[in-house]
Coordinates of C-alpha atoms in Angstrom, one line a residue:
X1 CA 21.7 -5.5 8.1
X2 CA 19.3 -8.0 6.6
X3 CA 18.2 -11.4 7.7
X4 CA 17.3 -14.6 5.8
X5 CA 13.7 -14.7 4.5
X6 CA 11.4 -15.8 7.2
X7 CA 7.7 -16.4 7.4
X8 CA 5.8 -13.4 8.9
X9 CA 3.6 -13.9 11.9
X10 CA 1.6 -10.9 10.9
X11 CA 1.4 -11.9 7.2
X12 CA -1.8 -13.9 7.7
X13 CA -3.4 -11.4 10.0
X14 CA -3.4 -8.1 8.3
X15 CA -5.0 -6.7 5.2
X16 CA -2.3 -5.8 2.6
X17 CA -3.0 -2.4 1.1
X18 CA -1.0 -3.0 -2.0
X19 CA -1.5 -6.6 -3.1
X20 CA -0.5 -7.6 -6.6
X21 CA -3.3 -7.9 -9.2
X22 CA -5.0 -11.0 -10.5
X23 CA -7.1 -11.9 -13.5
X24 CA -4.3 -11.2 -16.0
X25 CA -3.2 -7.9 -14.4
X26 CA 0.5 -8.2 -13.8
X27 CA 2.5 -6.1 -11.4
X28 CA 4.7 -3.3 -12.7
X29 CA 8.0 -4.1 -14.1
X30 CA 8.3 -7.5 -12.3
X31 CA 11.4 -8.4 -14.3
X32 CA 13.3 -5.7 -12.4
X33 CA 12.7 -7.2 -9.1
X34 CA 13.7 -10.9 -9.6
X35 CA 16.2 -11.8 -6.9
X36 CA 15.3 -9.0 -4.5
X37 CA 14.0 -11.7 -2.2
X38 CA 11.0 -9.9 -0.7
X39 CA 8.6 -12.6 -2.0
X40 CA 5.6 -10.4 -2.4
X41 CA 5.5 -9.4 -6.1
X42 CA 3.7 -12.5 -7.4
X43 CA 1.2 -13.1 -4.7
X44 CA 0.1 -12.5 -1.1
X45 CA 2.5 -12.5 1.8
X46 CA 3.5 -16.0 3.0
X47 CA 1.3 -17.5 5.7
X48 CA 2.8 -17.7 9.2
X49 CA 4.8 -20.6 10.5
X50 CA 5.2 -19.6 14.1
X51 CA 7.8 -22.2 14.9
X52 CA 10.1 -20.8 12.3
X53 CA 10.1 -17.2 13.6
X54 CA 13.4 -15.8 14.6
X55 CA 13.4 -14.5 18.1
X56 CA 14.6 -10.9 18.1
X57 CA 17.0 -9.5 20.6
X58 CA 14.3 -6.9 21.4
X59 CA 12.4 -9.7 23.2
X60 CA 15.1 -9.7 25.8
X61 CA 14.8 -6.0 26.4
X62 CA 11.1 -5.1 26.1
X63 CA 7.8 -6.7 26.7
X64 CA 5.1 -7.0 24.0
X65 CA 2.4 -4.4 23.9
X66 CA -0.8 -4.0 21.7
X67 CA 0.1 -2.8 18.2
X68 CA -2.9 -0.5 18.5
X69 CA -1.3 1.3 21.4
X70 CA 1.7 2.6 19.4
X71 CA 1.7 6.1 18.2
X72 CA 2.6 7.1 14.6
X73 CA 6.3 6.9 14.1
X74 CA 6.9 4.1 16.5
X75 CA 8.7 0.9 15.3
X76 CA 8.5 -2.6 16.4
X77 CA 9.8 -6.2 16.2
X78 CA 7.8 -9.4 16.6
X79 CA 7.5 -11.1 20.0
X80 CA 9.0 -14.5 20.4
X81 CA 7.3 -17.5 18.7
X82 CA 6.3 -18.9 22.1
X83 CA 4.6 -15.6 23.0
X84 CA 2.7 -15.5 19.7
X85 CA 1.6 -19.1 20.1
X86 CA 0.3 -18.3 23.6
X87 CA -1.4 -15.0 22.8
X88 CA -3.0 -15.4 19.4
X89 CA -6.3 -13.5 19.5
X90 CA -8.9 -16.2 20.0
X91 CA -11.7 -14.0 18.6
X92 CA -10.3 -13.6 15.1
X93 CA -6.9 -15.4 15.0
X94 CA -4.9 -12.2 14.5
X95 CA -1.6 -11.4 16.1
X96 CA -1.9 -8.0 17.6
X97 CA 1.1 -7.7 20.0
X98 CA 4.5 -6.4 19.1
X99 CA 7.7 -5.3 20.9
X100 CA 8.5 -1.6 20.5
X101 CA 12.1 -0.8 19.3
X102 CA 14.0 2.2 18.1
X103 CA 13.4 3.1 14.4
X104 CA 17.1 4.0 14.0
X105 CA 18.1 0.4 13.8
X106 CA 16.6 -2.6 11.9
X107 CA 13.0 -3.4 12.7
X108 CA 10.1 -5.3 11.3
X109 CA 7.5 -2.5 11.0
X110 CA 6.6 1.1 11.6
X111 CA 3.3 2.5 12.6
X112 CA 2.0 5.2 10.3
X113 CA -1.4 6.0 12.0
X114 CA -4.2 4.9 14.1
X115 CA -7.1 5.8 11.7
X116 CA -10.7 6.1 12.6
X117 CA -13.0 4.1 10.3
X118 CA -16.0 5.7 8.5
X119 CA -18.8 3.9 10.4
X120 CA -21.2 4.7 7.5
X121 CA -18.9 2.8 5.2
X122 CA -19.2 -0.3 7.4
X123 CA -22.9 -0.6 6.4
X124 CA -21.8 -1.8 3.0
X125 CA -18.2 -2.8 3.4
X126 CA -16.3 -5.2 5.7
X127 CA -13.8 -4.0 8.3
X128 CA -10.8 -4.9 6.2
X129 CA -12.0 -2.8 3.2
X130 CA -13.0 0.1 5.5
X131 CA -9.6 0.0 7.1
X132 CA -7.8 0.3 3.8
X133 CA -10.0 3.3 2.9
X134 CA -9.3 4.9 6.3
X135 CA -5.5 4.4 5.8
X136 CA -5.3 6.1 2.4
X137 CA -4.8 9.6 3.6
X138 CA -2.5 8.8 6.5
X139 CA -0.2 6.8 4.2
X140 CA -0.1 9.8 1.7
X141 CA 0.6 12.2 4.5
X142 CA 3.3 10.1 6.1
X143 CA 5.3 9.7 2.9
X144 CA 3.8 11.4 -0.1
X145 CA 6.2 9.8 -2.6
X146 CA 5.5 6.1 -2.9
X147 CA 8.6 5.6 -5.0
X148 CA 10.9 7.0 -2.3
X149 CA 10.0 4.1 0.0
X150 CA 12.3 1.1 0.1
X151 CA 11.1 -1.8 -2.0
X152 CA 10.7 -4.1 1.0
X153 CA 8.2 -1.8 2.7
X154 CA 4.7 -3.0 2.3
X155 CA 1.5 -0.9 3.0
X156 CA -0.5 -2.9 5.6
X157 CA -3.6 -2.3 7.6
X158 CA -4.8 -4.1 10.7
X159 CA -8.5 -3.8 11.1
X160 CA -10.1 -3.5 14.6
X161 CA -11.4 -6.6 16.3
X162 CA -15.1 -7.4 15.6
X163 CA -16.0 -6.7 19.2
X164 CA -14.3 -3.3 19.0
X165 CA -16.1 -2.0 15.9
X166 CA -18.9 -0.2 17.8
X167 CA -16.9 1.3 20.6
X168 CA -13.4 1.7 19.0
X169 CA -13.6 1.5 15.2
X170 CA -9.9 2.3 14.5
X171 CA -7.5 0.7 12.0
X172 CA -3.8 0.5 12.4
X173 CA -1.9 1.7 9.3
X174 CA 1.7 0.5 9.1
X175 CA 4.7 -0.3 6.9
X176 CA 5.9 -3.8 7.2
X177 CA 9.0 -5.6 6.0
X178 CA 7.6 -9.1 5.8
X179 CA 10.8 -10.8 4.7
X180 CA 13.6 -8.2 4.8
X181 CA 13.9 -5.9 7.8
X182 CA 13.3 -2.2 7.5
X183 CA 16.1 0.2 8.3
X184 CA 15.7 3.7 9.6
X185 CA 12.5 5.7 10.0
X186 CA 10.3 6.1 6.9
X187 CA 8.4 9.3 7.7
X188 CA 9.1 11.9 5.0
X189 CA 10.2 15.5 5.8
X190 CA 7.9 17.6 3.6
X191 CA 10.2 20.6 4.0
X192 CA 12.7 18.9 1.7
X193 CA 10.3 18.9 -1.3
X194 CA 10.7 21.7 -3.9
X195 CA 7.6 23.6 -5.0
X196 CA 7.6 21.6 -8.3
X197 CA 7.9 18.3 -6.5
X198 CA 5.1 19.1 -4.2
X199 CA 2.8 20.1 -7.0
X200 CA 3.5 16.9 -8.9
X201 CA 2.9 14.7 -5.8
X202 CA -0.3 16.6 -4.9
X203 CA -1.5 16.0 -8.5
X204 CA -1.0 12.2 -8.3
X205 CA -1.9 11.7 -4.6
X206 CA -5.5 10.6 -5.1
X207 CA -4.5 8.1 -7.9
X208 CA -1.6 6.7 -5.8
X209 CA -3.8 6.3 -2.7
X210 CA -6.7 4.5 -4.4
X211 CA -4.5 2.5 -6.8
X212 CA -2.5 1.1 -3.8
X213 CA -5.6 -0.7 -2.6
X214 CA -5.1 -3.2 -5.3
X215 CA -7.5 -5.5 -7.2
X216 CA -7.3 -8.4 -4.8
X217 CA -8.9 -6.4 -2.0
X218 CA -12.0 -5.8 -4.1
X219 CA -12.7 -9.3 -5.4
X220 CA -15.2 -10.4 -2.8
X221 CA -18.3 -9.1 -4.7
X222 CA -19.1 -7.6 -8.1
X223 CA -20.3 -4.5 -6.2
X224 CA -16.9 -4.0 -4.7
X225 CA -15.2 -4.3 -8.1
X226 CA -17.6 -1.9 -9.7
X227 CA -17.2 0.6 -6.8
X228 CA -13.4 0.4 -7.1
X229 CA -13.5 0.9 -10.9
X230 CA -15.6 4.1 -10.4
X231 CA -13.1 5.3 -7.8
X232 CA -10.1 4.5 -10.1
X233 CA -11.8 6.3 -13.1
X234 CA -12.3 9.4 -11.0
X235 CA -8.7 9.2 -9.6
X236 CA -7.1 8.8 -13.0
X237 CA -9.1 11.7 -14.5
X238 CA -8.1 13.9 -11.5
X239 CA -4.5 13.0 -12.1
X240 CA -4.7 13.8 -15.8
X241 CA -6.4 17.2 -15.1
X242 CA -4.0 18.2 -12.4
X243 CA -0.9 17.2 -14.4
X244 CA -2.1 19.1 -17.4
X245 CA -2.4 22.2 -15.2
X246 CA 1.2 21.7 -14.0
X247 CA 2.7 21.1 -17.5
X248 CA 5.7 19.1 -18.5
X249 CA 9.0 19.6 -16.7
X250 CA 11.9 20.7 -18.8
X251 CA 13.6 17.9 -20.6
X252 CA 10.7 15.4 -20.3
X253 CA 8.1 16.9 -22.5
X254 CA 7.7 13.9 -24.8
X255 CA 7.5 11.4 -21.9
X256 CA 5.0 13.7 -20.0
X257 CA 2.7 13.5 -23.1
X258 CA 2.9 9.7 -23.1
X259 CA 2.0 9.6 -19.4
X260 CA -1.1 11.7 -20.0
X261 CA -2.1 9.7 -23.1
X262 CA -1.8 6.4 -21.2
X263 CA -3.8 7.6 -18.2
X264 CA -6.5 8.9 -20.5
X265 CA -6.8 5.4 -21.9
X266 CA -7.0 4.1 -18.4
X267 CA -9.8 6.5 -17.6
X268 CA -11.8 5.1 -20.4
X269 CA -11.1 1.5 -19.5
X270 CA -12.0 2.0 -15.8
X271 CA -15.3 3.7 -16.9
X272 CA -16.0 0.7 -19.1
X273 CA -15.2 -1.6 -16.2
X274 CA -17.7 0.2 -14.0
X275 CA -20.4 -0.2 -16.7
X276 CA -19.9 -4.0 -17.1
X277 CA -22.4 -6.3 -15.4
X278 CA -20.4 -9.5 -15.3
X279 CA -17.2 -10.3 -13.3
X280 CA -15.5 -11.6 -16.4
X281 CA -16.3 -8.3 -18.2
X282 CA -15.1 -6.2 -15.3
X283 CA -11.8 -8.1 -15.0
X284 CA -11.2 -7.8 -18.7
X285 CA -11.7 -4.0 -18.7
X286 CA -9.6 -3.7 -15.5
X287 CA -6.8 -5.6 -17.2
X288 CA -6.9 -3.1 -20.0
X289 CA -6.8 -0.2 -17.6
X290 CA -3.8 -1.7 -15.8
X291 CA -2.0 -2.2 -19.0
X292 CA -2.3 1.5 -19.8
X293 CA -1.2 2.3 -16.2
X294 CA 1.8 0.0 -16.7
X295 CA 2.7 1.6 -20.0
X296 CA 2.9 5.0 -18.3
X297 CA 5.5 4.0 -15.7
X298 CA 8.6 4.0 -17.9
X299 CA 8.0 7.5 -19.3
X300 CA 6.9 8.7 -15.8
X301 CA 10.3 7.6 -14.6
X302 CA 11.8 10.2 -16.9
X303 CA 9.3 12.8 -15.7
X304 CA 10.2 12.1 -12.1
X305 CA 14.0 12.3 -12.9
X306 CA 13.4 15.8 -14.5
X307 CA 11.7 16.8 -11.2
X308 CA 14.4 15.4 -9.0
X309 CA 12.1 12.8 -7.5
X310 CA 12.9 9.1 -6.8
X311 CA 13.1 7.0 -10.0
X312 CA 13.0 3.5 -8.6
X313 CA 9.5 2.3 -9.0
X314 CA 7.7 0.1 -6.4
X315 CA 7.8 -3.7 -7.0
X316 CA 4.0 -4.0 -6.4
X317 CA 1.1 -1.7 -7.0
X318 CA 0.8 1.1 -9.5
X319 CA 1.8 4.7 -8.8
X320 CA 2.9 7.9 -10.4

């Protein structure tokens, strides 16, 4: 069951781990997703309008609890608009309370992990960026195939409150359906993967995890952009090296070669971006890298089909 598009009371309070790209870097295959109605391909999630939030039936059966108290695999709905209005966190303006519900029915979000932040990273990064870094591995562990997730599921991180950073530096990693409800649990069963599928997903895991952070999350300073470009260059090279070891699946040899060629081009572009000393130059090189990534996605669809993996690519972010 779906509901009409509605503003998300969490949309202005969480760091989106897969925001679309700016500075001329378009999202992958946007033309395929016109009319889906999730409203997140072309920009950030809509800001909250609390008065327009639909009150869930779950509000009548359960009381709101702290989102940070939910274990991985728990699902939730939003509290009522009246509750949100009365309990918005005064310290940072974030909405941190939800109503736990069963994952078997429709729900707004699913908790992936409560991930400890690298306190050393906080010396040079803000809590939102550190939270995205902390959630990379949990997201990849929870469901290693990004393409197998429903298109309305967004990767989202909720950073800790400022006053909790010293005593409890933990980020909440979750899937969120900002405009269309999620249906059913999203945790993957690794036992259902074949050996070939597992090798492929392991090969692209680092690239998928770092790529999912998205360019928007790194726009605050040139240092962040340079650091992300270095990470992406290393992740792209790792993917190329590991895929070469695996070799092409039968029936997709030509497409596999194109995937490798495009990601080699992306490696060079990310390395060039990391060497730039102006924001304009960094963005120009990043755009070239993303064009190469984008060009690999059609042939990679054929590679995935040959492996028996999902072939419906995500509407935002870049992944293999």
